[in-house]
Structure formats: structure tokens, C-alpha cells
Amino acid sequence: MLRRTTRLLVAAAVLALPAAAAAQSTDDSLDLAILDVLKARGLINDAEYAELQQLAQQRVDAHANEVALIEASLQRLQAPDVMVRGGQPGKLDFRSADGKWSMNIKGKMQVRAENDNSDADTGDGTNFSVPRAYVGFEGKAGAENVTYKLEFDIPTQSSFTSSSTTKNSSLRDGYINWAFGPLAALRFGQFKVPFGREELISSWGLSLIERSIASTEFAPSYEPGAMLHGILGDGMFEYYADISNGQGPGASNAAGEDRNGLRKSARIVWNVNDVPLKAEGMSFSTVDDGSTKAAIGASFMQNDDSTGKTTVTPGAQTNTSGIDAQVFSGPWSLLAELYDRNANLNNADGMHDSGDTFQVGYFLVPNRWEVVARSSHINYESADDKNEYSAGVNYYVDKNNGKWQLDYSKLDNDGSTPDQDRIRLQYQIQF
């Protein structure tokens, strides 16, 4: 017994080094050759041969497992849990290894100097401001079809049309979007009400520094709500159906039986070229190749009793409709929009208001120098009518990622409302 044990220990010791080598090369031919020599010299019998062969295989398997663990660790180092992408403005992106979670970080800022000269002395003044300063996050939330967006605004003023107002930090976008394919998606949270083309253009894509007076009057902008939207006909049509609080950005629906109505909105867009037209003021998409792109939209919204924006009389049921068109052709950009609003309170005689905006832009130097002109009008039934005439020139350092804007506006109001001249200079960046 002692002799057999000694022989096995000697054989195992002899096999140790080759076994390690075999584990690395995954070739056990050297092990078998050594065992064959030991058996031929009578150092081991058939039973001992089989036992040692099993022992050698176990050592090979153990070393293989160790190598697999090391290789797996190296792969994790090469592909960490969070991958970072970037290199362009708005493209700083953090992603999980499986791609199901991501967070894209974006920042935007506008700095402005403005001078107002009004018929009323109280309207005169010069101001410097940061009208918009956005920090935002967007990405995937656990699946390819679930996305989110969260964006905060931290400006020095609360009104885009008056640089003398104090700041009002707030949530802009804050929603989760579930896509059920290209035909339908459901959005919950706070986002822009789907009404009006000029309002739906990002403030970073405007050819003039601010939106027209008609868009500001009739289009409600951001509100908490829910929206079903999608694309039909391989891009030919877009549709939007929305229900929201109806009280403006960040505002809850007013409590009480007579004040708790919601805003219902619907919009449909026909993309003439069968490709969704990017909503922006300038003709970046056509100036280089000389092509022509166009889109026509129609919007409708009903607000039962809002005390906020786009309602003339608190508590009234207000119906507003709009049609719009946008055309890009070579260096030219055209925008036209018509609004019509009717308000009724307790079945009394209604009030009818209307408005319009017409804008044209032209690239003097492609993607660099652009000139723009716009006229906008609001016709009130029970207030002084308003007219706005604006002209501007833009210099694009890096398209909308960096651009200078200079514009002049004449606010020509009817009745006792004072007229006003306004000149603004602005620089914006996206990062």
C-alpha cells in the first residue's frame, strides 16, 4: 500500500508541470505520453493509469476555469458598465453596456442686450439679461422604446418679452415617452402643447430673437398633460392628440366644479416631401443642395375654463384653431400662420379674436449670414389691436450651436396702447 501511494505521488508530481502547460494549450497529449511511459516501465498499473489520467484532467479543467475568469475580467475592463460618447455639442452621452439605459447631457444659454424706446416713459430702458439658460438630460429608460427628457431653465428674467422682469427658475420639459412603433407613442409629463408651428420651433432654431406677438398670444407652450402622437404614411403625415391642465407651465388644474376643465388639443401635419420637416426658422436643410421642402399643418384646441394663457376671459370656454405652412427652398425660408379664437362665458355673446404671422428669410452667405423679415398682427374684439414689424440679421458661427443675432422691431399698437421701438443683440451657444 505504501509503495502504491508513493508511486502515485511521484507520478502526480511529474504531471504537475505538464498539466499546467496543458491547461494553457488545451492539449493533453503530453500528459498521456508521460502516463504511457510510466505504465510501460511498470511504475503504474492500469487502475493507477486511469486514476492519474482523471487527476490530470481535473487540473486542466481547473486551470481553464481560472483563465476564463481572467478573460472575463479583462472584457469588463475593456467594456465598462458605463460607456461615454461625445465630441460634439449636445452629444455627451453615458450608456449602460447593454444599451438599455442612457443619459445625454445638454446645455444651452442665450445672453442678450436690449434697448426699448416707448411712447410711454415707463416703457423705456436698456437691459442686459440671460433670457434662457437650460440644463437638460434625455435618453433611454430601460428599453429601446422608452425614453425620457428632463430640462430646467434658470434665466435672469421671467418674461421673454420684457428684460426688466425678475428671474423665475422652472421646469421646462419633463416627460416619459413610450413608443409602440412608428405609428404611435404615448407621452406623459410636461411638454409643449401641439399647437402652432412657430411655437413648436425650438427657441434655439428661431431666425428672429423671439417668437412673434401672434404666436405668443395664441399658442400655449408648455403644460403638464398626456399626448398620443405618431407618424403615418412613411413620413407623409404626423398626428398629435393631447389633453393637458390648461393652466400654463407647471400649473395644476384649478380646483372646483366651475374651474377644473382641461385643455384638449389636436394637430395634423402633411409633409409634402414625405419626410418629417424639421421645425426651424432657417433653411439649413436646403441651402447646400438647392432642394425644396414644405409642410402644412392644422391645429385645434379647446380650453373649458382656463384662467391662464390663451384665454381672454377667466372661466370661459375657448376654442382656437390655426393653420400654418413652412417652405424651405435653397437659401429661402418662408413661414406663414393664421389663428382664430372664440370665447364664450355662461352662454353669453362670444368674443372673437384673430391673428397672423408671415416671415421670410434668406441666406446671403450659405450657413453663415442670413437676413430675416417678419410681420405679425393680433385683432382683438375687446382690446386694442397689436402690430409687430421686425427685421434681423444673423451670423452663424456653428449653425445653432453658436450664433449672433441682431434684430429691430416696431410695435405699432392701435388705440391708447403706447407704440414701441425695440433693438436686441444676442449670442447663443449649445454644448
Coordinates of C-alpha atoms in Angstrom, one line a residue:
M1 CA 0.0 0.0 0.0
L2 CA 2.8 2.4 0.9
R3 CA 4.6 1.6 -2.3
R4 CA 1.4 2.3 -4.4
T5 CA 0.9 5.6 -2.7
T6 CA 4.5 6.6 -3.2
R7 CA 4.2 5.7 -6.9
L8 CA 1.0 7.8 -7.3
L9 CA 2.6 10.8 -5.6
V10 CA 5.7 10.6 -7.8
A11 CA 3.5 10.4 -10.9
A12 CA 1.3 13.3 -9.8
A13 CA 4.4 15.4 -9.2
V14 CA 5.7 14.6 -12.6
L15 CA 2.4 15.5 -14.1
A16 CA 2.1 18.8 -12.3
L17 CA 4.2 20.9 -14.7
P18 CA 2.9 19.4 -17.9
A19 CA -0.7 19.7 -16.6
A20 CA -0.3 23.4 -16.2
A21 CA 1.1 23.7 -19.7
A22 CA -1.7 21.6 -21.0
A23 CA -4.2 23.9 -19.3
Q24 CA -2.8 26.8 -21.3
S25 CA -2.5 25.0 -24.6
T26 CA -5.7 22.9 -24.2
D27 CA -3.7 19.9 -25.5
D28 CA -3.4 16.9 -23.1
S29 CA -1.1 14.8 -25.5
L30 CA 1.9 15.5 -23.2
D31 CA 0.0 14.2 -20.2
L32 CA -0.9 11.0 -22.0
A33 CA 2.7 10.5 -23.2
I34 CA 4.1 10.7 -19.6
L35 CA 1.5 8.3 -18.3
D36 CA 2.2 5.8 -21.2
V37 CA 6.0 5.9 -20.2
L38 CA 5.2 5.3 -16.5
K39 CA 2.9 2.4 -17.3
A40 CA 5.4 0.9 -19.8
R41 CA 8.2 0.9 -17.1
G42 CA 5.9 -0.8 -14.6
L43 CA 5.7 2.2 -12.3
I44 CA 1.9 2.2 -12.5
N45 CA -0.8 -0.4 -13.4
D46 CA -4.0 0.0 -15.4
A47 CA -6.1 1.2 -12.5
E48 CA -3.4 3.7 -11.4
Y49 CA -3.1 4.9 -15.0
A50 CA -6.8 5.7 -15.2
E51 CA -6.7 7.4 -11.8
L52 CA -3.8 9.6 -12.8
Q53 CA -5.4 10.4 -16.1
Q54 CA -8.6 11.6 -14.3
L55 CA -6.4 13.7 -11.9
A56 CA -4.6 15.3 -14.8
Q57 CA -7.9 16.2 -16.5
Q58 CA -9.2 17.8 -13.3
R59 CA -6.1 20.0 -13.1
V60 CA -6.5 21.0 -16.8
D61 CA -10.2 21.9 -16.1
A62 CA -9.3 24.0 -13.0
H63 CA -6.7 26.0 -14.9
A64 CA -9.1 26.5 -17.8
N65 CA -11.7 28.0 -15.3
E66 CA -9.0 30.4 -13.9
V67 CA -8.2 31.5 -17.4
A68 CA -11.9 32.1 -18.2
L69 CA -12.3 34.2 -15.1
I70 CA -9.2 36.3 -16.0
E71 CA -10.5 36.8 -19.6
A72 CA -14.0 37.8 -18.3
S73 CA -12.4 40.4 -16.0
L74 CA -10.4 41.8 -18.9
Q75 CA -13.5 42.1 -21.0
R76 CA -15.3 44.1 -18.3
L77 CA -12.3 46.4 -18.2
Q78 CA -12.5 46.9 -21.9
A79 CA -16.3 47.4 -21.9
P80 CA -17.2 49.0 -18.6
D81 CA -20.8 49.3 -17.2
V82 CA -21.0 52.9 -18.4
M83 CA -19.8 54.0 -21.8
V84 CA -19.2 57.6 -22.6
R85 CA -19.6 59.2 -26.0
G86 CA -19.1 62.8 -27.1
G87 CA -17.1 65.1 -29.2
Q88 CA -19.9 67.4 -30.5
P89 CA -22.2 70.0 -28.8
G90 CA -25.1 68.2 -27.2
K91 CA -23.6 64.8 -27.7
L92 CA -22.2 64.0 -24.3
D93 CA -23.8 60.6 -23.8
F94 CA -23.5 58.0 -21.0
R95 CA -24.8 54.5 -21.7
S96 CA -25.1 51.1 -20.0
A97 CA -23.2 48.2 -21.6
D98 CA -26.4 46.7 -22.8
G99 CA -27.7 50.0 -24.3
K100 CA -31.0 49.9 -22.4
W101 CA -30.2 52.9 -20.2
S102 CA -28.6 56.2 -21.3
M103 CA -28.3 59.8 -20.3
N104 CA -27.4 62.6 -22.7
I105 CA -26.4 65.9 -21.1
K106 CA -27.1 69.1 -22.9
G107 CA -26.7 72.8 -22.0
K108 CA -27.9 76.0 -23.8
M109 CA -27.5 79.6 -23.0
Q110 CA -28.5 82.9 -24.5
V111 CA -27.1 86.3 -23.5
R112 CA -28.8 89.5 -24.6
A113 CA -28.6 93.2 -24.7
E114 CA -31.9 95.1 -25.3
N115 CA -33.0 98.7 -25.7
D116 CA -36.7 99.7 -25.6
N117 CA -37.9 103.1 -26.7
S118 CA -41.7 103.6 -25.9
D119 CA -44.2 106.3 -26.3
A120 CA -44.8 105.8 -22.5
D121 CA -41.7 106.8 -20.5
T122 CA -42.3 103.8 -18.2
G123 CA -41.5 101.6 -21.2
D124 CA -38.1 103.0 -21.9
G125 CA -34.9 101.3 -20.8
T126 CA -31.7 99.3 -21.6
N127 CA -31.1 95.9 -20.0
F128 CA -28.6 93.0 -20.1
S129 CA -30.0 89.6 -19.4
V130 CA -29.8 85.8 -19.8
P131 CA -33.3 85.1 -21.1
R132 CA -32.6 81.4 -21.4
A133 CA -30.2 79.1 -19.7
Y134 CA -31.1 75.4 -20.0
V135 CA -29.6 72.3 -18.4
G136 CA -31.1 69.1 -19.6
F137 CA -30.9 65.3 -19.6
E138 CA -32.5 62.8 -22.0
G139 CA -32.1 59.2 -23.0
K140 CA -33.4 55.7 -22.8
A141 CA -35.1 54.4 -19.7
G142 CA -34.7 50.6 -19.6
A143 CA -35.8 49.8 -23.1
E144 CA -35.3 51.0 -26.7
N145 CA -38.9 52.2 -26.9
V146 CA -39.0 54.1 -23.5
T147 CA -37.3 57.5 -23.5
Y148 CA -37.3 60.5 -21.2
K149 CA -36.4 64.2 -21.1
L150 CA -35.8 66.5 -18.2
E151 CA -34.8 70.1 -18.8
F152 CA -34.6 73.1 -16.4
D153 CA -34.5 76.8 -17.2
I154 CA -32.5 79.1 -14.9
P155 CA -32.7 82.6 -16.6
T156 CA -32.3 86.1 -15.2
Q157 CA -35.8 87.1 -16.2
S158 CA -39.3 85.5 -16.2
S159 CA -40.6 87.1 -19.4
F160 CA -39.0 86.8 -22.9
T161 CA -40.7 90.0 -24.0
S162 CA -39.6 92.1 -21.1
S163 CA -36.0 92.0 -20.0
S164 CA -36.8 94.0 -16.8
T165 CA -38.7 91.2 -15.0
T166 CA -37.1 89.1 -12.3
K167 CA -35.9 85.6 -12.8
N168 CA -38.2 82.6 -12.5
S169 CA -36.4 79.2 -12.5
S170 CA -38.6 76.4 -13.6
L171 CA -39.0 73.0 -15.2
R172 CA -39.4 73.2 -19.0
D173 CA -39.6 69.6 -20.3
G174 CA -40.1 66.7 -18.0
Y175 CA -41.7 63.7 -19.6
I176 CA -41.5 59.9 -20.3
N177 CA -42.3 58.7 -23.8
W178 CA -43.5 55.1 -24.6
A179 CA -43.2 54.3 -28.3
F180 CA -45.4 51.4 -29.7
G181 CA -43.7 51.6 -33.1
P182 CA -43.5 54.4 -35.7
L183 CA -47.3 54.7 -35.8
A184 CA -48.0 55.6 -32.1
A185 CA -46.3 56.8 -28.9
L186 CA -47.7 57.9 -25.6
R187 CA -46.1 60.8 -23.7
F188 CA -46.7 61.7 -20.0
G189 CA -45.4 64.7 -18.1
Q190 CA -44.8 68.4 -19.1
F191 CA -44.1 69.3 -22.7
K192 CA -45.3 71.7 -25.4
V193 CA -49.0 71.6 -26.3
P194 CA -49.1 70.5 -30.0
F195 CA -50.5 73.8 -31.4
G196 CA -48.9 76.2 -33.9
R197 CA -45.8 75.8 -35.9
E198 CA -43.8 78.8 -34.7
E199 CA -44.3 77.8 -31.0
L200 CA -43.1 74.3 -31.8
I201 CA -39.9 75.6 -33.3
S202 CA -37.2 75.4 -30.6
S203 CA -36.1 78.8 -29.3
W204 CA -32.6 77.8 -30.5
G205 CA -33.9 77.5 -34.0
L206 CA -35.6 80.8 -34.4
S207 CA -34.4 83.2 -37.1
L208 CA -35.5 86.2 -35.1
I209 CA -34.6 86.5 -31.4
E210 CA -38.2 85.9 -30.1
R211 CA -41.4 84.5 -31.5
S212 CA -44.0 86.8 -33.0
I213 CA -46.7 88.5 -30.9
A214 CA -49.4 86.3 -32.5
S215 CA -47.6 83.1 -31.6
T216 CA -47.1 84.4 -28.0
E217 CA -50.8 85.3 -27.8
F218 CA -52.5 82.2 -29.2
A219 CA -50.1 79.2 -28.7
P220 CA -49.9 77.9 -25.1
S221 CA -46.4 76.4 -25.0
Y222 CA -45.6 74.0 -22.1
E223 CA -48.2 72.3 -19.9
P224 CA -48.5 69.1 -17.8
G225 CA -50.6 66.5 -19.7
A226 CA -50.6 63.3 -21.8
M227 CA -50.3 63.0 -25.6
L228 CA -50.7 60.3 -28.2
H229 CA -48.6 61.0 -31.3
G230 CA -47.1 59.3 -34.3
I231 CA -46.1 59.3 -38.0
L232 CA -48.2 57.8 -40.8
G233 CA -47.6 57.0 -44.4
D234 CA -43.8 56.6 -44.2
G235 CA -43.4 60.2 -43.0
M236 CA -46.1 61.8 -45.1
F237 CA -48.3 62.7 -42.1
E238 CA -47.8 63.5 -38.4
Y239 CA -50.6 63.5 -35.8
Y240 CA -50.9 64.7 -32.2
A241 CA -53.7 64.4 -29.7
D242 CA -53.2 66.0 -26.3
I243 CA -55.0 66.6 -23.1
S244 CA -53.4 68.9 -20.5
N245 CA -54.2 71.0 -17.4
G246 CA -54.9 74.1 -19.4
Q247 CA -53.3 76.5 -16.9
G248 CA -49.8 77.1 -18.3
P249 CA -46.3 75.7 -17.5
G250 CA -46.0 73.9 -14.2
A251 CA -49.6 74.8 -13.1
S252 CA -52.1 72.4 -11.7
N253 CA -55.7 72.4 -12.9
A254 CA -57.8 74.9 -10.8
A255 CA -59.9 73.2 -8.2
G256 CA -63.7 73.5 -8.1
E257 CA -66.5 72.4 -10.3
D258 CA -66.5 75.6 -12.3
R259 CA -62.8 75.8 -12.8
N260 CA -61.5 72.3 -13.4
G261 CA -61.8 72.0 -17.2
L262 CA -58.9 70.6 -19.2
R263 CA -57.4 71.7 -22.5
K264 CA -57.9 69.3 -25.4
S265 CA -55.6 69.7 -28.5
A266 CA -55.1 68.1 -31.8
R267 CA -52.7 68.7 -34.7
I268 CA -52.1 67.1 -38.1
V269 CA -49.2 67.9 -40.4
W270 CA -48.8 67.0 -44.1
N271 CA -45.1 66.7 -45.1
V272 CA -45.2 67.5 -48.8
N273 CA -41.9 65.6 -49.5
D274 CA -43.0 62.5 -47.4
V275 CA -40.2 63.3 -44.9
P276 CA -40.9 65.0 -41.5
L277 CA -39.8 68.6 -41.9
K278 CA -37.5 69.8 -39.1
A279 CA -39.2 72.7 -37.4
E280 CA -36.7 75.6 -37.5
G281 CA -36.5 79.1 -38.9
M282 CA -33.6 78.9 -41.3
S283 CA -33.0 76.8 -44.4
F284 CA -30.1 74.7 -43.3
S285 CA -31.7 71.6 -44.9
T286 CA -31.9 73.0 -48.4
V287 CA -29.3 75.8 -48.8
D288 CA -26.5 73.4 -49.8
D289 CA -28.3 71.3 -52.4
G290 CA -30.9 73.8 -53.6
S291 CA -33.8 71.4 -52.9
T292 CA -37.3 72.4 -51.8
K293 CA -39.1 71.1 -48.7
A294 CA -42.6 72.0 -47.4
A295 CA -45.1 71.2 -44.7
I296 CA -48.7 72.3 -44.0
G297 CA -50.3 71.9 -40.6
A298 CA -53.7 72.4 -38.9
S299 CA -54.3 72.7 -35.2
F300 CA -57.3 72.9 -32.9
M301 CA -57.6 73.2 -29.1
Q302 CA -60.5 73.7 -26.7
N303 CA -59.9 75.0 -23.2
D304 CA -63.0 74.8 -21.0
D305 CA -62.3 77.3 -18.2
S306 CA -58.6 78.3 -18.1
T307 CA -57.5 81.3 -16.0
G308 CA -54.1 81.3 -17.7
K309 CA -52.6 81.8 -21.1
T310 CA -54.5 81.9 -24.4
T311 CA -57.9 82.5 -22.7
V312 CA -59.4 86.0 -22.9
T313 CA -61.8 85.7 -20.1
P314 CA -61.3 83.5 -17.0
G315 CA -63.8 80.7 -16.8
A316 CA -64.8 80.9 -20.5
Q317 CA -64.8 78.0 -22.9
T318 CA -62.3 79.0 -25.5
N319 CA -61.9 77.3 -28.9
T320 CA -58.8 78.2 -31.0
S321 CA -57.8 76.9 -34.5
G322 CA -54.8 77.5 -36.6
I323 CA -53.3 76.7 -40.0
D324 CA -49.7 77.0 -40.9
A325 CA -47.2 76.4 -43.7
Q326 CA -43.4 76.3 -43.9
V327 CA -41.3 76.2 -47.0
F328 CA -37.5 75.8 -47.4
S329 CA -36.2 76.3 -50.9
G330 CA -32.4 76.7 -51.5
P331 CA -31.4 79.7 -49.4
W332 CA -35.0 80.8 -48.8
S333 CA -37.2 80.1 -45.8
L334 CA -40.9 81.0 -45.6
L335 CA -43.3 80.7 -42.6
A336 CA -47.0 81.6 -42.5
E337 CA -49.5 81.1 -39.7
L338 CA -53.2 82.1 -39.1
Y339 CA -55.0 81.9 -35.8
D340 CA -58.7 82.2 -34.9
R341 CA -60.1 82.2 -31.4
N342 CA -63.7 82.2 -30.0
A343 CA -64.5 82.5 -26.3
N344 CA -67.9 82.0 -24.6
L345 CA -68.8 82.6 -21.0
N346 CA -72.1 81.3 -19.5
N347 CA -73.8 81.2 -22.9
A348 CA -73.3 85.0 -23.3
D349 CA -72.2 86.6 -26.6
G350 CA -68.8 85.3 -27.5
M351 CA -65.6 87.2 -28.2
H352 CA -63.7 86.6 -31.4
D353 CA -60.0 87.3 -31.9
S354 CA -57.7 86.5 -34.7
G355 CA -54.0 86.8 -35.6
D356 CA -51.4 86.1 -38.2
T357 CA -47.7 85.8 -38.8
F358 CA -45.6 86.0 -42.0
Q359 CA -41.9 85.5 -42.1
V360 CA -39.2 85.3 -44.8
G361 CA -35.5 84.6 -44.5
Y362 CA -32.6 84.4 -47.0
F363 CA -29.0 83.2 -46.7
L364 CA -26.7 85.9 -48.1
V365 CA -23.8 83.5 -47.5
P366 CA -24.8 79.8 -47.1
N367 CA -24.9 78.7 -43.4
R368 CA -23.2 82.0 -42.3
W369 CA -25.1 85.2 -43.0
E370 CA -28.9 85.4 -43.0
V371 CA -31.4 88.2 -43.3
V372 CA -35.0 87.9 -41.9
A373 CA -38.2 90.0 -42.0
R374 CA -41.5 89.3 -40.3
S375 CA -44.9 90.9 -39.7
S376 CA -47.4 89.8 -37.1
H377 CA -50.8 91.1 -36.1
I378 CA -53.4 90.5 -33.4
N379 CA -57.0 91.6 -34.0
Y380 CA -58.9 91.8 -30.7
E381 CA -62.6 92.2 -30.4
S382 CA -62.5 93.9 -27.0
A383 CA -58.9 95.3 -26.8
D384 CA -56.5 97.4 -28.8
D385 CA -55.1 95.6 -31.9
K386 CA -51.4 95.0 -32.0
N387 CA -49.0 95.0 -34.9
E388 CA -45.3 93.9 -35.0
Y389 CA -42.8 94.5 -37.8
S390 CA -39.3 93.0 -37.4
A391 CA -36.1 92.7 -39.4
G392 CA -32.9 90.9 -38.4
V393 CA -29.5 89.7 -39.4
N394 CA -27.8 86.5 -38.2
Y395 CA -24.3 85.3 -38.2
Y396 CA -23.9 81.5 -37.6
V397 CA -20.6 80.5 -36.1
D398 CA -21.6 76.9 -35.9
K399 CA -25.2 76.8 -37.1
N400 CA -27.4 76.9 -34.0
N401 CA -24.6 75.7 -31.7
G402 CA -23.2 79.3 -31.8
K403 CA -24.8 82.3 -33.5
W404 CA -25.0 86.1 -33.3
Q405 CA -28.4 87.7 -33.8
L406 CA -29.4 91.4 -34.2
D407 CA -33.0 92.4 -34.8
Y408 CA -35.2 95.5 -34.7
S409 CA -38.9 95.6 -34.0
K410 CA -41.6 98.2 -34.4
L411 CA -44.6 97.6 -32.1
D412 CA -47.4 99.6 -33.6
N413 CA -50.5 99.4 -31.4
D414 CA -54.0 100.8 -32.0
G415 CA -55.9 102.9 -29.5
S416 CA -54.3 104.1 -26.3
T417 CA -51.7 101.3 -26.1
P418 CA -48.3 103.0 -26.5
D419 CA -46.1 102.2 -29.5
Q420 CA -42.6 100.9 -29.0
D421 CA -39.3 100.5 -30.8
R422 CA -37.0 97.7 -29.7
I423 CA -33.5 96.6 -30.7
R424 CA -31.8 93.5 -29.4
L425 CA -28.4 91.8 -29.7
Q426 CA -28.0 88.2 -28.7
Y427 CA -25.4 85.4 -28.7
Q428 CA -26.3 81.8 -28.0
I429 CA -24.4 78.6 -27.5
Q430 CA -25.3 74.9 -27.2
F431 CA -23.0 72.5 -25.5

